[in-house]
PDB file of C-alpha atoms and ligand atoms in Angstrom:
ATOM      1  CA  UNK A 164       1.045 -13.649   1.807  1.00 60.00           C
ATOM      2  CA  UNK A 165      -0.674 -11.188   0.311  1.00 87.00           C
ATOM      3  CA  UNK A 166       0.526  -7.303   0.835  1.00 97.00           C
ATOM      4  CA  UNK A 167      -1.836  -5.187   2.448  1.00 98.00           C
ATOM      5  CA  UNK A 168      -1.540  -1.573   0.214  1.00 98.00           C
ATOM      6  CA  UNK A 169      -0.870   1.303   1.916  1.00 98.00           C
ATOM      7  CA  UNK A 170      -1.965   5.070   0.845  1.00 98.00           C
ATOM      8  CA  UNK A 171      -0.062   7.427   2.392  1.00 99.00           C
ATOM      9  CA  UNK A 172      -0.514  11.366   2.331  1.00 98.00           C
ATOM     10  CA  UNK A 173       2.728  13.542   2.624  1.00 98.00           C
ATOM     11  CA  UNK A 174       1.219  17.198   3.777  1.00 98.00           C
ATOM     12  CA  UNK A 175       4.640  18.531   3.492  1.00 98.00           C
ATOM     13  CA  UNK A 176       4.607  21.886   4.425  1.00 98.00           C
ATOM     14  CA  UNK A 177       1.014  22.699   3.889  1.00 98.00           C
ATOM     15  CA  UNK A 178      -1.780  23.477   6.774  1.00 98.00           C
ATOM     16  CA  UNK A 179      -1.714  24.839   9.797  1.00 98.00           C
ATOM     17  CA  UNK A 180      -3.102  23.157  13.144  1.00 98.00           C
ATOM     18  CA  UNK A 181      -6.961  24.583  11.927  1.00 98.00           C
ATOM     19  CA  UNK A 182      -6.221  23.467   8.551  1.00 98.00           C
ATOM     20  CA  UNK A 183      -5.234  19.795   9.826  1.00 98.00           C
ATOM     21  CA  UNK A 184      -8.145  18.925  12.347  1.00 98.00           C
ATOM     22  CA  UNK A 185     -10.956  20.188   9.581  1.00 98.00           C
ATOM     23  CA  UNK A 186      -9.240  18.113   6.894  1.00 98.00           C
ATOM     24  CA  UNK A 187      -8.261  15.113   9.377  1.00 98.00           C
ATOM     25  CA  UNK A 188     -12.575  15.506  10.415  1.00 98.00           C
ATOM     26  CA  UNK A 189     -13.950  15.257   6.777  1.00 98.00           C
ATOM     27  CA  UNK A 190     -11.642  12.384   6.034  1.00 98.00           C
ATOM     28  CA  UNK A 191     -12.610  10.512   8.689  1.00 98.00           C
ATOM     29  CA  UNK A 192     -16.187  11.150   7.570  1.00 98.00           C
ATOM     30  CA  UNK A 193     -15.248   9.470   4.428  1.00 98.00           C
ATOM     31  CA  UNK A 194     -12.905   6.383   4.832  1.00 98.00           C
ATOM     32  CA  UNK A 195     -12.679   5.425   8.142  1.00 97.00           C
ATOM     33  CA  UNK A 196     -13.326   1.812   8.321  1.00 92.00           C
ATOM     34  CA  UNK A 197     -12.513   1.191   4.703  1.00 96.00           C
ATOM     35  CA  UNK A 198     -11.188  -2.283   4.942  1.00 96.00           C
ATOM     36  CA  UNK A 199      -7.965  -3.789   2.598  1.00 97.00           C
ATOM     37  CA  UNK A 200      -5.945  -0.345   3.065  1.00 98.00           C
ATOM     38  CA  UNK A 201      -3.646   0.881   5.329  1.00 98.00           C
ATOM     39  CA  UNK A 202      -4.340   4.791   5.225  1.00 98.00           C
ATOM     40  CA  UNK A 203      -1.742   6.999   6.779  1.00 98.00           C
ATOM     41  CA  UNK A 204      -1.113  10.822   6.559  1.00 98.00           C
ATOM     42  CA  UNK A 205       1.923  12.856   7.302  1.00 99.00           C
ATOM     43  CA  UNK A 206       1.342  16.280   8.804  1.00 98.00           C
ATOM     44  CA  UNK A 207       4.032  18.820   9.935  1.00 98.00           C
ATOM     45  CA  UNK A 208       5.413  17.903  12.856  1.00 98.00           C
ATOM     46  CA  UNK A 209       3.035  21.100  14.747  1.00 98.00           C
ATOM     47  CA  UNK A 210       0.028  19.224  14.016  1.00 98.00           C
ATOM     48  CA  UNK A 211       1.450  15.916  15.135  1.00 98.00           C
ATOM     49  CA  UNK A 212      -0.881  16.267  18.548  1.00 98.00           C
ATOM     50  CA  UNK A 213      -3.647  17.690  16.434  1.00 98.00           C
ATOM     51  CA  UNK A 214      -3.983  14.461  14.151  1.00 98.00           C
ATOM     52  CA  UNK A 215      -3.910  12.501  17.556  1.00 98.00           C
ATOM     53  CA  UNK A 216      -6.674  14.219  19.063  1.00 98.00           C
ATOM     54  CA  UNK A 217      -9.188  14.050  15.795  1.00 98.00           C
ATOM     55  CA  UNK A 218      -7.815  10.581  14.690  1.00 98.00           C
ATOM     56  CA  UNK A 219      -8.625   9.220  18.243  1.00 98.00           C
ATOM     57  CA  UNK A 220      -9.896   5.677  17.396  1.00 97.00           C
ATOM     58  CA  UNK A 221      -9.822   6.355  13.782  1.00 98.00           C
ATOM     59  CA  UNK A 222      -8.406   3.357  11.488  1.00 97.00           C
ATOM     60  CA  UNK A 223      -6.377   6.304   9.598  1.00 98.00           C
ATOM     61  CA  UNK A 224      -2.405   6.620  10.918  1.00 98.00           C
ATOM     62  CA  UNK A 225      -0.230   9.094  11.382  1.00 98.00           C
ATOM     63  CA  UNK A 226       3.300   9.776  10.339  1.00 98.00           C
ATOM     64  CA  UNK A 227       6.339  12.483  10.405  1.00 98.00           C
ATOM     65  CA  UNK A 228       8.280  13.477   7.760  1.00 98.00           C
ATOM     66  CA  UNK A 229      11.124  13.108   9.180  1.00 98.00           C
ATOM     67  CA  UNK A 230      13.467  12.159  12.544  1.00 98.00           C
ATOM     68  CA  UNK A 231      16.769  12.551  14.017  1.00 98.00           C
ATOM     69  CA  UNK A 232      18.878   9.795  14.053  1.00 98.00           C
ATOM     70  CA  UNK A 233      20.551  10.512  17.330  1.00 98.00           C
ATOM     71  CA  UNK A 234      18.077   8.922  20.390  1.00 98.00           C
ATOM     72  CA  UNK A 235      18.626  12.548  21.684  1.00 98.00           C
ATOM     73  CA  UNK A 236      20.833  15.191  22.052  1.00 98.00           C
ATOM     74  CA  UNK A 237      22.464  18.830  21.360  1.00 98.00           C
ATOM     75  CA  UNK A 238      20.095  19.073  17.624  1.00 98.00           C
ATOM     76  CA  UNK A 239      18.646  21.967  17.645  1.00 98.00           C
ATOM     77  CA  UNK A 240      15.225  21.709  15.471  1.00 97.00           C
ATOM     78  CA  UNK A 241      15.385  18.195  14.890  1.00 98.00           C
ATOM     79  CA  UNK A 242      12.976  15.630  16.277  1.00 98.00           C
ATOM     80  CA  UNK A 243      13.520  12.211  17.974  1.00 98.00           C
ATOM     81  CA  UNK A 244      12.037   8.934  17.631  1.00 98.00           C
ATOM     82  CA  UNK A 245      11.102   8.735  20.890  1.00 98.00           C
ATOM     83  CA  UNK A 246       9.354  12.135  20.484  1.00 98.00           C
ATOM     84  CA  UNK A 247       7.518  10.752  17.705  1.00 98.00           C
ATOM     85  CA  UNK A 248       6.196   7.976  19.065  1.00 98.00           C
ATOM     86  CA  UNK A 249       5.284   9.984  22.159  1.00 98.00           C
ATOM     87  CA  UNK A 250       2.798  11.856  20.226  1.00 98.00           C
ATOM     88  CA  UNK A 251       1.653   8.832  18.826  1.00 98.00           C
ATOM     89  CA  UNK A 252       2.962   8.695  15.623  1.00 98.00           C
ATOM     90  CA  UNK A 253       3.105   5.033  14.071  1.00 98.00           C
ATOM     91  CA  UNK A 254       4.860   5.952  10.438  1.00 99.00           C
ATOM     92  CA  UNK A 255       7.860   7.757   9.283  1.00 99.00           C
ATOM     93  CA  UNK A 256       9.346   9.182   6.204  1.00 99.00           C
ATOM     94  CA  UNK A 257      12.878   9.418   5.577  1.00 98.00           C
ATOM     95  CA  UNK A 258      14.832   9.970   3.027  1.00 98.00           C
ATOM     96  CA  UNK A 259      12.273  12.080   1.011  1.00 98.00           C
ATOM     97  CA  UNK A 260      13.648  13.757  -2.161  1.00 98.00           C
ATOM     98  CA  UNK A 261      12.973  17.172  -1.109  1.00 98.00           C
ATOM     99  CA  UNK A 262      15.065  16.323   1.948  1.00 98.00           C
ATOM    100  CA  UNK A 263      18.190  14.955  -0.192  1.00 98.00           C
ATOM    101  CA  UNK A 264      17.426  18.191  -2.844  1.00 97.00           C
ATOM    102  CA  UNK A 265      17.193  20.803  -0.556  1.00 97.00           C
ATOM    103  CA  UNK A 266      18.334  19.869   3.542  1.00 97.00           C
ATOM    104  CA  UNK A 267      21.694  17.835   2.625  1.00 97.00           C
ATOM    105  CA  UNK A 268      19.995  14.636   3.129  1.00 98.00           C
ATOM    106  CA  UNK A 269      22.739  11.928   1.807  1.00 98.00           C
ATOM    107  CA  UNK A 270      22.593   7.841   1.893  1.00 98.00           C
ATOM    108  CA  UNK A 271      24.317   7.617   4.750  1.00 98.00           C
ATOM    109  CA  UNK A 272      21.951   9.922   6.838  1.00 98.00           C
ATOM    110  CA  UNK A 273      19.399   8.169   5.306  1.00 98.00           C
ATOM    111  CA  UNK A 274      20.541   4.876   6.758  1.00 98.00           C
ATOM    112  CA  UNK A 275      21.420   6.268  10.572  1.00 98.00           C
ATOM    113  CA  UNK A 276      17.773   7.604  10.494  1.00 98.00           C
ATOM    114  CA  UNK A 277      16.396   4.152   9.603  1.00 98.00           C
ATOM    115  CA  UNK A 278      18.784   2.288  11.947  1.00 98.00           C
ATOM    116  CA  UNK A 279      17.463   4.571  14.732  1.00 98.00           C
ATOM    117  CA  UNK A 280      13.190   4.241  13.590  1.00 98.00           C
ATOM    118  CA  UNK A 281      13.674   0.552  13.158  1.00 98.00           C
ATOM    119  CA  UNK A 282      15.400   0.429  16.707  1.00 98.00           C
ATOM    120  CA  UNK A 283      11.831   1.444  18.001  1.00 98.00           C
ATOM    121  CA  UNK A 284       8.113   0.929  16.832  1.00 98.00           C
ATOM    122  CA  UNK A 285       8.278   3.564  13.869  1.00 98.00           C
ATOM    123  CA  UNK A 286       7.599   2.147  10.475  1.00 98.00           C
ATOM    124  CA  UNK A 287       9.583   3.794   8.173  1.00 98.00           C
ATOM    125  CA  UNK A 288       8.624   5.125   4.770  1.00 99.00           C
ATOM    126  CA  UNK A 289      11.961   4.584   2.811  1.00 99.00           C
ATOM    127  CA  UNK A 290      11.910   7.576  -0.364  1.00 98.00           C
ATOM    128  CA  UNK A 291      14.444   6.554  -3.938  1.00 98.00           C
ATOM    129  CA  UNK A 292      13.930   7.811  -6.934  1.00 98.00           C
ATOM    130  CA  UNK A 293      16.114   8.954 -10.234  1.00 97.00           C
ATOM    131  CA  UNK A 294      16.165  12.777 -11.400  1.00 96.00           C
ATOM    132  CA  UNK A 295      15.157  13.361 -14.786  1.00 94.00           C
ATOM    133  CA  UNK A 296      18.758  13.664 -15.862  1.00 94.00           C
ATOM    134  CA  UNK A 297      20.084  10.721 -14.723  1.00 96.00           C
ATOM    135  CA  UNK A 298      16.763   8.936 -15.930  1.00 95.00           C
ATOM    136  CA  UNK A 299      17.659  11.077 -19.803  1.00 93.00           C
ATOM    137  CA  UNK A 300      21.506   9.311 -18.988  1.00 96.00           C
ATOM    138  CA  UNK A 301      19.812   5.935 -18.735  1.00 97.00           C
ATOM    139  CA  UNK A 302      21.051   5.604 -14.674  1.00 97.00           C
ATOM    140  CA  UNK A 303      18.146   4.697 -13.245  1.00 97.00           C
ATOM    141  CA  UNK A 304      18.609   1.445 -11.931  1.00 97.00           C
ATOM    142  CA  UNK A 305      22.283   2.745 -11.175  1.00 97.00           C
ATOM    143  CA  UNK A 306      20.725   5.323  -9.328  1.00 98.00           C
ATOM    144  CA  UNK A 307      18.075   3.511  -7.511  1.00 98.00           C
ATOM    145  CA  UNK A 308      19.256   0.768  -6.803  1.00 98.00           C
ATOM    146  CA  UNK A 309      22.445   2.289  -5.509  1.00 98.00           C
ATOM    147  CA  UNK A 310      20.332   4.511  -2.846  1.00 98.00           C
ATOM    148  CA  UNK A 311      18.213   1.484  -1.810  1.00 98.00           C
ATOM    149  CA  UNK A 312      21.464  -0.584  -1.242  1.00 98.00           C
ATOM    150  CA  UNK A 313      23.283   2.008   0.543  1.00 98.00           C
ATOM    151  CA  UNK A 314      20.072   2.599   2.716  1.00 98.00           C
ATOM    152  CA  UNK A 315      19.886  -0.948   3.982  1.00 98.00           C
ATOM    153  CA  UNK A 316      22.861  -1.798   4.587  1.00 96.00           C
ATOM    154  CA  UNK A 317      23.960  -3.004   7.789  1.00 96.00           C
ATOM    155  CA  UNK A 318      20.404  -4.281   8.532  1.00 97.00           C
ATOM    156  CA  UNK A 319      19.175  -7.119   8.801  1.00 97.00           C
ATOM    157  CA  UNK A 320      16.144  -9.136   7.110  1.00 97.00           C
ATOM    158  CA  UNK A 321      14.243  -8.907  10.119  1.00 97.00           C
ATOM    159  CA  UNK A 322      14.720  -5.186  10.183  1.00 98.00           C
ATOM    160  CA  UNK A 323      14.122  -4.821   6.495  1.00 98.00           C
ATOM    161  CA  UNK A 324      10.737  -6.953   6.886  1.00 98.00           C
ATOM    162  CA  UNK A 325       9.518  -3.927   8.607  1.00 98.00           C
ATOM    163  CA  UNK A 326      10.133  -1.108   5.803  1.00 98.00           C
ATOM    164  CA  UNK A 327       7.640   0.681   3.232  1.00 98.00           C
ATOM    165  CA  UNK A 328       9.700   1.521   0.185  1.00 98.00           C
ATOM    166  CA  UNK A 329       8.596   4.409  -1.678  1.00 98.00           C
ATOM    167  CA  UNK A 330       9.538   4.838  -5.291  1.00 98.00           C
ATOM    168  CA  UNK A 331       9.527   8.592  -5.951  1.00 98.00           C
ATOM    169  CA  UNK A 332      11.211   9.814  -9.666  1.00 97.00           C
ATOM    170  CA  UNK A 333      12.014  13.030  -8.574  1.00 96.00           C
ATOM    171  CA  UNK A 334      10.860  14.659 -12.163  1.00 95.00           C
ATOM    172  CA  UNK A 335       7.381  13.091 -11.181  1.00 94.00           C
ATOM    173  CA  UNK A 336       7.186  14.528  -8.105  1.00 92.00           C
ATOM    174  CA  UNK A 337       4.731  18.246  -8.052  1.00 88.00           C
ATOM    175  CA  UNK A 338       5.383  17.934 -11.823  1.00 89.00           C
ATOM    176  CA  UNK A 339       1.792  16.617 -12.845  1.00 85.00           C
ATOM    177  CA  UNK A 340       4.121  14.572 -14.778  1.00 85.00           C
ATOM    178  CA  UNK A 341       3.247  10.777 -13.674  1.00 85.00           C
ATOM    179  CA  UNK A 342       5.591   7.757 -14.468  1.00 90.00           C
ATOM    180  CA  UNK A 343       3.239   5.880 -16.871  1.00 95.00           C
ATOM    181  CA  UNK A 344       2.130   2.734 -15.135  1.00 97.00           C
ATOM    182  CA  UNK A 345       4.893   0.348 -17.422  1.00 97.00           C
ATOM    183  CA  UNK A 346       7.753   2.901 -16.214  1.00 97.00           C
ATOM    184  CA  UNK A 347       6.811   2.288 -12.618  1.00 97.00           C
ATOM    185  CA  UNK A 348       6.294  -0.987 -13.053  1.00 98.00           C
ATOM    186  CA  UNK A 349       9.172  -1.035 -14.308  1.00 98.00           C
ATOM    187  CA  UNK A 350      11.266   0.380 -11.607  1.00 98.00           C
ATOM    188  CA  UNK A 351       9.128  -1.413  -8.892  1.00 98.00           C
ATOM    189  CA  UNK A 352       9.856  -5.057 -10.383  1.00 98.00           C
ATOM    190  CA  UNK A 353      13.656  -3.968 -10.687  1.00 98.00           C
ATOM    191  CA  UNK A 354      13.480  -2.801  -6.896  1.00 98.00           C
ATOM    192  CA  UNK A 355      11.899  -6.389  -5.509  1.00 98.00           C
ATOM    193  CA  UNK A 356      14.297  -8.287  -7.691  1.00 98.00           C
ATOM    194  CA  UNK A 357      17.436  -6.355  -6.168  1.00 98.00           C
ATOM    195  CA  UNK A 358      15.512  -7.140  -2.320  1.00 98.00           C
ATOM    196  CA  UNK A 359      15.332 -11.200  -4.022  1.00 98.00           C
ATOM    197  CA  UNK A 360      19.091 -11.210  -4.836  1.00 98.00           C
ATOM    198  CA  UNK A 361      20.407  -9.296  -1.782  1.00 97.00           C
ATOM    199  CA  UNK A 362      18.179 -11.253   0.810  1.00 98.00           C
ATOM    200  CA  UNK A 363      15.969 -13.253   0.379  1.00 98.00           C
ATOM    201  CA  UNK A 364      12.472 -14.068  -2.118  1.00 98.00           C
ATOM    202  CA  UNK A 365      10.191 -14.269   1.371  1.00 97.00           C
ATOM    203  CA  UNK A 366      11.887 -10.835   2.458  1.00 98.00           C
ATOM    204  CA  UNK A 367      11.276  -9.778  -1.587  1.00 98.00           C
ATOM    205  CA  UNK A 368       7.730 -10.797  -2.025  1.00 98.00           C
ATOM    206  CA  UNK A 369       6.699  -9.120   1.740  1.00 98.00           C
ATOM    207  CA  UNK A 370       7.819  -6.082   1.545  1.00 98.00           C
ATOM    208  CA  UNK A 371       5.436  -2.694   0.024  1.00 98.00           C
ATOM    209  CA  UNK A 372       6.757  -0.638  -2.709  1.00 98.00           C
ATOM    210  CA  UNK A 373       5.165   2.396  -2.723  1.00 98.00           C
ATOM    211  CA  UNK A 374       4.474   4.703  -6.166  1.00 98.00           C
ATOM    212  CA  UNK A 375       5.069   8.725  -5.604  1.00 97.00           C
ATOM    213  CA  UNK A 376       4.791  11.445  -8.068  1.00 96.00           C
ATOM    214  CA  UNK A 377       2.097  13.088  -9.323  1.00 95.00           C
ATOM    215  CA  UNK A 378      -0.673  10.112  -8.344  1.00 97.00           C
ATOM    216  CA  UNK A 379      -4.444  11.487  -8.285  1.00 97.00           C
ATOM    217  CA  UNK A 380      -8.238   9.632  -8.781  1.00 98.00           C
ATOM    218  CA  UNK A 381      -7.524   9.956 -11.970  1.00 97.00           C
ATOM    219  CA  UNK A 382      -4.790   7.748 -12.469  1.00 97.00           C
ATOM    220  CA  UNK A 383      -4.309   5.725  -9.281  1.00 98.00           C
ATOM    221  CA  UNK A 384      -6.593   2.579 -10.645  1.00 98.00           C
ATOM    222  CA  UNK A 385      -4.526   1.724 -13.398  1.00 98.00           C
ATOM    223  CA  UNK A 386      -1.012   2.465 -11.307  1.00 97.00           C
ATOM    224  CA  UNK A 387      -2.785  -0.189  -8.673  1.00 98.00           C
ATOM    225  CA  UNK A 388      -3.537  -2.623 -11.030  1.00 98.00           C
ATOM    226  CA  UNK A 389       0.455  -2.871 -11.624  1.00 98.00           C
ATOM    227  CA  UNK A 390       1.604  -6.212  -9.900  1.00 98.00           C
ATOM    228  CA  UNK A 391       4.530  -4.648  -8.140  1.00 98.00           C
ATOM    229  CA  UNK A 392       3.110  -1.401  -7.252  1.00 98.00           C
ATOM    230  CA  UNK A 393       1.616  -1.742  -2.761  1.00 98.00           C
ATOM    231  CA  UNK A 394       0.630   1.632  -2.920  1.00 98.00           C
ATOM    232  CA  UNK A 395       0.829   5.311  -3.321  1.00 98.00           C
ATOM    233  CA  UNK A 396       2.725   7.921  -1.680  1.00 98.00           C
ATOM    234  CA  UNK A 397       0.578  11.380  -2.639  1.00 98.00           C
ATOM    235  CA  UNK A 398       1.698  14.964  -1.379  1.00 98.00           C
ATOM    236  CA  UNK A 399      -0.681  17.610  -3.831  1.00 98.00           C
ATOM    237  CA  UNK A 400      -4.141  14.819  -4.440  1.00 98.00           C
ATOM    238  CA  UNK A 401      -4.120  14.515  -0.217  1.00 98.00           C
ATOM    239  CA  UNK A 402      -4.707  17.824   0.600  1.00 98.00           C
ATOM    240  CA  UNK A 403      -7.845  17.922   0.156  1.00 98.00           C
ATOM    241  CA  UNK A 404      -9.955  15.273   1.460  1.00 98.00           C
ATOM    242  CA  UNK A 405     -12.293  14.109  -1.077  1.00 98.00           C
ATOM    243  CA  UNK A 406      -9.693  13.676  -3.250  1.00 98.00           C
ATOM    244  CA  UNK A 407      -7.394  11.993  -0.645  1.00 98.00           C
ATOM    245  CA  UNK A 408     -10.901   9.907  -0.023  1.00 98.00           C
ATOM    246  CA  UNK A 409     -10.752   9.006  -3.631  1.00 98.00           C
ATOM    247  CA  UNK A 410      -7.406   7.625  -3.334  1.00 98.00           C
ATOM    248  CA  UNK A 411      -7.814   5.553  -0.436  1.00 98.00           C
ATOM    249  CA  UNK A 412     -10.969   4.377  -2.705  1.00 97.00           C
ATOM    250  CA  UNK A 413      -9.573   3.679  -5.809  1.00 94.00           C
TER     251      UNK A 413
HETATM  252  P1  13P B 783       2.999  14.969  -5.575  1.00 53.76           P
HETATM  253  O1  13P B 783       1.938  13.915  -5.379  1.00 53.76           O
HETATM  254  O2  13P B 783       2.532  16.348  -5.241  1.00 53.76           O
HETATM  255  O3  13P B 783       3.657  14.853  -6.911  1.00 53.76           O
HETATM  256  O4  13P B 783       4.153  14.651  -4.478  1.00 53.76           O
HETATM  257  C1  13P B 783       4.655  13.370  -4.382  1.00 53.76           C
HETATM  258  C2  13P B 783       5.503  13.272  -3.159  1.00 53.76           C
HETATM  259  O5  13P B 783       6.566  13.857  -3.093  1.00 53.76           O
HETATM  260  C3  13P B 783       5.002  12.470  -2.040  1.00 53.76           C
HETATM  261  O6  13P B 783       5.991  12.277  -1.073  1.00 53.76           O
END
């Protein structure tokens, strides 16, 4: 079966509520119905209900950045599933590398966080991804394959089926510095042999391995045209819509 690619936008903390709805508007203008994509875009959580209201009958989704893995609960400033989903969110992120840099964001949080999304209708975005020193110290599979492990386990294929893995080398990421398309390759093909051996080659061959860091128009055709590669994760080339467009257009 043939994977359906996804392009995803991660606004991280950029736009307010104006900001969103006139970027959401001229994106619309420009891909919705595109056909062959899945297009999704991650506000901040305060313009979750904004991206509802302009993406009404849109074919773009909508995502978080992030959820709680408790169903609910004494957490002050953290978000639910079930809040998610009320606002009509379809997509999450976890495990971002900004998250595991900066907010103590550890494997094992990772995996309660996707235990809890894949409990309900969330898709989760699932972030890995080497630094550049322990890519320089030759740990990358090490490294990435030890987070991806650590994230699934205790679930089950089913549960996996339902993932979007995003491979994110944290010294690509804001850098301008892309992985070439052979390094991601790389990396990607490493990632859905791991997925072969640990479960199965149907689970393996289904599943969408997103490519973060540094992706724009200018080099998302030839990252694309790598035979592991579903897809791009973007933060700085979606911000602004035609060149989020572009993306999606590649
Ligand atoms: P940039 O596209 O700005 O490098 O960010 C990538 C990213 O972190 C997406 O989640």
């Amino acid at each position: 079966m043939a994977r359906i690619p996804v392009i995803a936008g991660n606004w991280k903390m950029y736009k307010t509520r104006p900001e969103v709805k006139s970027t959401l508007e001229a994106l619309r203008k420009l891909v919705d119905g595109v056909e062959g994509v899945e297009v999704v875009i991650c506000p901040t959580a305060t313009s979750l209900a904004t991206a509802a209201e302009v993406l009404e009958g849109s074919t773009i989704r909508f995502g978080a950045q992030n959820v709680h893995w408790a169903a609910e609960g004494a957490f002050t400033g953290e978000l639910s599933c079930a809040m998610l989903l009320d606002v009509g969110c379809q997509y999450v992120i976890i495990g971002h590398s900004e998250r595991r840099q900066y907010f103590g964001e550890t494997d094992e949080t990772v995996s309660k966080r996707l235990t809890q999304a894949l409990g309900t209708d969330l898709t989760p975005i699932l972030c890995i991804g080497e630094t550049l020193e322990e890519r320089e110290a030759d740990r990358v599979s090490d490294v990435v394959l030890g987070q991806l492990k650590r994230a699934l386990a205790g679930l089950t294929e089913d549960q996996i089926s339902r993932i979007i893995i995003a491979y994110e080398p944290v010294w690509a990421i804001g850098t301008g510095r892309t992985a070439t398309p052979e390094i991601a390759q790389e990396v990607h093909s490493m990632i859905r042999t791991c997925l072969e051996q640990e479960y199965s080659s149907e689970l393996a061959e289904g599943l969408r391995i997103l490519y973060g860091g540094s992706v724009k128009p200018s080099n998302v055709a030839e990252l694309m045209a790598q035979a592991d590669i579903d897809g791009a994760l973007v933060g700085g080339a979606s911000l602004d819509a035609e060149s989020f467009a572009q993306l999606v257009k590649y």
